[in-house]
Every structure is written in C-alpha cells, then in structure tokens.
C-alpha cells in the first residue's frame, strides 16, 4: 500500500509540474513524444533496485547536431598528413568551434524546449561551440522532459549503482535537433586499465608464438641494463626506446598531460621519492594540478592512487623538464539513495573533454589509461565523445589511450565468457573492443613485455563495432588480414572495423612509488604514458627546430612513422572470449599495432 501511495504522489507531482510550465498544454509542439533511444534489454549483470528518488539530481548533457563535422574531419586529416601542403597547420580553438557549432534552427528549437520547461539561460552550461548544453535537474523533471522513468540499478559483480533508464523519448519536432542525451541509457563501468605484476599462472596465458631474438643480435639491446628484465624504470625506457643522451631543446614551449578519474590521486611525496630514485635532477619539481567537475587530488598518503602515480611518475619522469599537467575529474559512482542531492553521472570522458575544449592552451600530448567495453557506451554518445577528441586533434594535440587489459575480450581470465556477451538482445559471444581506444581520432597503445620485446598476453586489441576502418590504416590492416585464415573467429568481430591498437610499449614490471614504497605494476595503463613520453620528446625536437607539434599521430605513423618503430613479431597471443586471440606478426597486428618507439629513428623521420 505504501508503494502505491508513493507512485500516486509521484504522479501528482508530475501532473502539477506540467500544469505549471507554460507551453506544455494542448497544441504544444513538445507533447508528441517518440522514442529517441532504447535498449533491447537491460545490460547483463544490472538489475533494478528501486525507483529513483524524485529529487535526485541528474546532470543532463544534450548533444546538438554538428552539421559541419565532415569539414572538421577533412581539416584534421589534412593537417595530420605528412605529405599534404597543410601538414602541421593546426586550427585555432575558435576555428574548431566554428566548424562544430550547431545550426541556428537546432539552437532555437532546443532553447525553446528548455524554456518551456522553465529553464533560464543562466541555468544552462554550454560548450564553447554550443554543440553541448548541460542542465542540472531532479529526476522528476528529467522524467517529464524525456517521457521516461528512471530507476536505481545495481551491478551484480561490483556492487556499483547507477540512476538510469532503458529508454527515453523526445517530441518529434526535436529529433532532428538533438543527437543524444545522457545519462539515460549508458550503463558503462569506467575503469583504470592497470593490473598488478602478480600475473595469472601459465595455463591462463596463451602460448608464445615466436621466440624473440637474443640481445646479442642487436647491439643496442645488448647494452641495456640486465636489471631492466626484472624491473622497468625511467632509465630502462630511455635505453629501450633510444632516448639516452637526448637533452630537451625547448621544454618551456612543450607540454604533456595525464588524466585522472575515479578518485585516483597523484601523490606529490610519492613522485618526489620516485624522482629521488630514478630522476634525481627532477626531485624538486612537481606538476600542475587542475580540477575538473570538482575533482580532487588529496595528498593524504592513504589516498594515493596506483594508477595516477604510475601515469604521472613515468610520463613526467621520462620527459623532465617538460612541464606536466595532471587533471582530476570528479563524478564517480556509487550513488547512495539516501543522499538524494548527490549527483551521479559517471561520464568522465565528456566532463574532461568539455573542460579542456574550453581552454585556450592545452598540453600537446595527453595520456589516458582508462577504458570500458565499447558496447557499454551507447553508440550515439560514443561518437559524440570521439568527435570531441577530433576537435583536440585538429588543434594539434596528440591523444593517447591504453588499448585495454582484457585481450580480445573483457575478461581473458573469465572461463565462463560471461563478459563477452552482446547486449543487443541476442546475447551471443563476441569480442569486446575497448572504448575510447577504438575511436579513430586517438592513438591506442598496446602492451609488450621482456627484453627483447614480445607481445604481452593481456594487451587489448581487435576491431571496432562502431567505427569503420579509417583510410590511414587501410593498407597495413589489409596486409595483416592476408596472414590469417578467412574463417578465423568468424562472426566474433567486425573485420571491417577500425583496428587497434596503433602502437605499443612496455606494459609489465614498472617500478612505481606508492605510499612511500616501491612496487611493481603493469598493464597497458603503463604503456600509454610511456609512449606519450616519447611523443613529447619528439615534439620537443620539432619545437626546437621551429616546427609545430605532431598533433594527431595516426596518419603520420601509418604513412611514414612505422619505419621508426620496432616491429613486434611474436610473443603471447591475447586470449579472451573462449579463444586464444590474435598473434603478433610482422607488420601491424591487433595486439601490438605497428610496434614500439625508437626515438632516434622517429626523430629522423618526423622532425
């Protein structure tokens, strides 16, 4: 009976709210609802707990169409193509915003809709190009606006809770003027891509497919400190990737950034201890901290994050004295039903990229070590976030993402394969590509291990189900397909999709300081900042010669840069979803991409 009264009370609230808003009566252009987006079934592992509290706040993000995005994409590829006359002529912040702004018709329609629901301009948070607008609303208002019902959902395995719906609608007149609204149908679980060094027992690893040559066969490898086989330090990376003796030429003009999420805090005392051991000349330096969406960076030693410490210690240690920036983005679940005024969005990529796009000056290289299964992010929303990365690329910024730690699936250690099921209603086994690594406007970094380097079994790789194969990688990926049977893993992946990773770097045995002590850690979360550091040094070499930074990397890497990468031709396969995964072979492959960096060779090619 009590539940029935609650439902009746909620209904009366909504009815009263509708009467109070002008323009929502008979004849209103905003009354004829039609489904905009819907899930065929609730995502696996999520169950409803209860109705969402009526007063729980939601930060609705409304994406307006970008009618000229194709023009932006053309600019991006032209300024990133080493053979194009515009190579390196990156766009300004204002030029990018002009290319992605919505039409006046879309702006007017959405403004009228929001005004009809009682929102004043001062309550709207707009992106610089006005292609996104965010509003904070209680659940009862969001339900009225979107013709839906929000519930509290709980994830069986993790215990995470979210306020979401499986379907939402919009007035028919708005469908052409709104691409996407979230949080609605997105049940993604955003995670750092790190794994400890206590790797699984041998039976869970795929077999070595090729025995790497001995150190003696390569004079440079032979000179690498043997201790690097047991523990990777900054000096190990310098030796391995051929930066020993390089002195930055233009550090004051250069920059590198690392993103942090989920209360992963970068501890300055740990960084100092790391520097004291591995980069003594940097011991009195630190990084610039920037808070996004209320993100914090507590310096309590017990709040230090393994992931954040790993990222900043190696990205900034490898590139010292290049200035480093660490962003901490707020917005982490879990949602607590008793705290009904607490916001719960779990959309950190969009929060971060919106903030950065508003800034005039942005670090030239940015590394992110977080990801999630592509299918867990609604395609319309994933595309809009990916388009935002394209905007940064057009401005001359290199965006690098870890490729994931689940091999070809979302759980190489899951014998039941429950993490490799589609959420489209079919519930069939399928490889799980990692987003945002699958976005064609970012550079995805896979993992290697040992010296000489071989592929590591957990390195995420495969093909996107959302994005087709971009032209810049067509030749290399097509060549790889010639090396495998046509029926290999038939129907488990999209052979026409964007292949990832693009490149690779060491991903095991990184010596990181955490709570004042040294620990070993690994994952492609280590690979991304390592590769980003090499890119920052290449930018330094270019800036020292009066050139622009590299910007979006993929076109130049696939066209010329691959000759400056160490091709990884063997090692572990990357198993998952009941399969042994893919091989690392000569040329590009979906486990180590084009290979690991050789700074001297890349500098000769790219500067």
mmCIF file of N, CA, C and O in Angstrom, residues 47 145 170 260 270 275 287 292 299 320 383 403 421 428 487 529 554 569 580 582 595 598:
data_model
loop_
_atom_site.group_PDB
_atom_site.id
_atom_site.type_symbol
_atom_site.label_atom_id
_atom_site.label_comp_id
_atom_site.label_asym_id
_atom_site.label_seq_id
_atom_site.Cartn_x
_atom_site.Cartn_y
_atom_site.Cartn_z
ATOM 1 N N UNK A 47 20.633 -5.014 -12.436
ATOM 2 C CA UNK A 47 19.261 -5.267 -12.003
ATOM 3 C C UNK A 47 18.698 -4.034 -11.312
ATOM 4 O O UNK A 47 19.423 -3.294 -10.653
ATOM 5 N N UNK A 145 10.552 15.585 -19.023
ATOM 6 C CA UNK A 145 11.152 16.072 -20.257
ATOM 7 C C UNK A 145 11.381 14.960 -21.269
ATOM 8 O O UNK A 145 11.279 15.174 -22.485
ATOM 9 N N UNK A 170 11.604 11.898 -27.035
ATOM 10 C CA UNK A 170 11.610 13.342 -27.242
ATOM 11 C C UNK A 170 10.430 13.713 -28.135
ATOM 12 O O UNK A 170 9.947 12.879 -28.910
ATOM 13 N N UNK A 260 43.206 11.923 -14.783
ATOM 14 C CA UNK A 260 42.909 11.075 -13.639
ATOM 15 C C UNK A 260 41.419 11.074 -13.354
ATOM 16 O O UNK A 260 40.755 12.111 -13.462
ATOM 17 N N UNK A 270 55.071 10.814 -3.158
ATOM 18 C CA UNK A 270 55.462 9.602 -3.887
ATOM 19 C C UNK A 270 56.250 9.966 -5.142
ATOM 20 O O UNK A 270 57.211 9.287 -5.499
ATOM 21 N N UNK A 275 61.311 10.312 -8.071
ATOM 22 C CA UNK A 275 62.355 11.113 -8.688
ATOM 23 C C UNK A 275 63.702 10.899 -7.987
ATOM 24 O O UNK A 275 64.750 10.812 -8.638
ATOM 25 N N UNK A 287 54.095 18.827 -10.654
ATOM 26 C CA UNK A 287 53.224 19.004 -11.812
ATOM 27 C C UNK A 287 52.171 20.044 -11.502
ATOM 28 O O UNK A 287 51.921 20.393 -10.346
ATOM 29 N N UNK A 292 38.686 19.203 -12.467
ATOM 30 C CA UNK A 292 37.594 19.225 -13.440
ATOM 31 C C UNK A 292 36.350 18.640 -12.764
ATOM 32 O O UNK A 292 36.407 17.553 -12.182
ATOM 33 N N UNK A 299 46.295 14.756 -0.860
ATOM 34 C CA UNK A 299 47.681 14.375 -0.629
ATOM 35 C C UNK A 299 47.841 13.493 0.613
ATOM 36 O O UNK A 299 48.959 13.220 1.040
ATOM 37 N N UNK A 320 61.077 14.982 -18.218
ATOM 38 C CA UNK A 320 61.616 16.113 -17.455
ATOM 39 C C UNK A 320 62.728 16.800 -18.250
ATOM 40 O O UNK A 320 63.554 16.138 -18.872
ATOM 41 N N UNK A 383 30.106 8.263 -30.266
ATOM 42 C CA UNK A 383 30.507 9.033 -31.450
ATOM 43 C C UNK A 383 30.704 10.508 -31.110
ATOM 44 O O UNK A 383 31.629 11.153 -31.602
ATOM 45 N N UNK A 403 45.035 0.485 -24.700
ATOM 46 C CA UNK A 403 44.169 -0.356 -25.537
ATOM 47 C C UNK A 403 43.329 -1.330 -24.729
ATOM 48 O O UNK A 403 42.434 -1.973 -25.266
ATOM 49 N N UNK A 421 29.425 -11.300 -23.853
ATOM 50 C CA UNK A 421 28.107 -11.457 -24.449
ATOM 51 C C UNK A 421 27.589 -10.103 -24.940
ATOM 52 O O UNK A 421 27.754 -9.087 -24.264
ATOM 53 N N UNK A 428 24.899 -13.177 -27.658
ATOM 54 C CA UNK A 428 25.838 -14.114 -28.266
ATOM 55 C C UNK A 428 27.265 -13.720 -27.907
ATOM 56 O O UNK A 428 27.547 -12.576 -27.546
ATOM 57 N N UNK A 487 38.400 -17.661 -42.146
ATOM 58 C CA UNK A 487 37.357 -18.086 -41.217
ATOM 59 C C UNK A 487 37.774 -17.905 -39.755
ATOM 60 O O UNK A 487 37.035 -18.297 -38.853
ATOM 61 N N UNK A 529 51.327 6.057 -20.983
ATOM 62 C CA UNK A 529 52.191 7.178 -20.595
ATOM 63 C C UNK A 529 53.627 7.019 -21.072
ATOM 64 O O UNK A 529 54.312 8.008 -21.335
ATOM 65 N N UNK A 554 48.095 9.331 -35.856
ATOM 66 C CA UNK A 554 47.887 8.133 -36.659
ATOM 67 C C UNK A 554 48.226 8.263 -38.138
ATOM 68 O O UNK A 554 48.893 7.380 -38.691
ATOM 69 N N UNK A 569 57.203 -9.007 -33.521
ATOM 70 C CA UNK A 569 56.790 -10.095 -34.418
ATOM 71 C C UNK A 569 56.453 -11.385 -33.699
ATOM 72 O O UNK A 569 56.295 -12.424 -34.333
ATOM 73 N N UNK A 580 42.022 -18.097 -28.216
ATOM 74 C CA UNK A 580 43.411 -17.753 -27.894
ATOM 75 C C UNK A 580 43.786 -16.372 -28.394
ATOM 76 O O UNK A 580 44.901 -15.906 -28.176
ATOM 77 N N UNK A 582 44.671 -13.138 -30.959
ATOM 78 C CA UNK A 582 45.438 -12.901 -32.172
ATOM 79 C C UNK A 582 46.941 -13.048 -31.923
ATOM 80 O O UNK A 582 47.419 -12.932 -30.796
ATOM 81 N N UNK A 595 54.058 -1.312 -33.536
ATOM 82 C CA UNK A 595 55.268 -1.594 -32.785
ATOM 83 C C UNK A 595 55.588 -0.550 -31.735
ATOM 84 O O UNK A 595 54.793 0.355 -31.446
ATOM 85 N N UNK A 598 61.308 3.841 -31.482
ATOM 86 C CA UNK A 598 62.756 4.065 -31.488
ATOM 87 C C UNK A 598 62.930 5.564 -31.698
ATOM 88 O O UNK A 598 62.756 6.067 -32.814
#
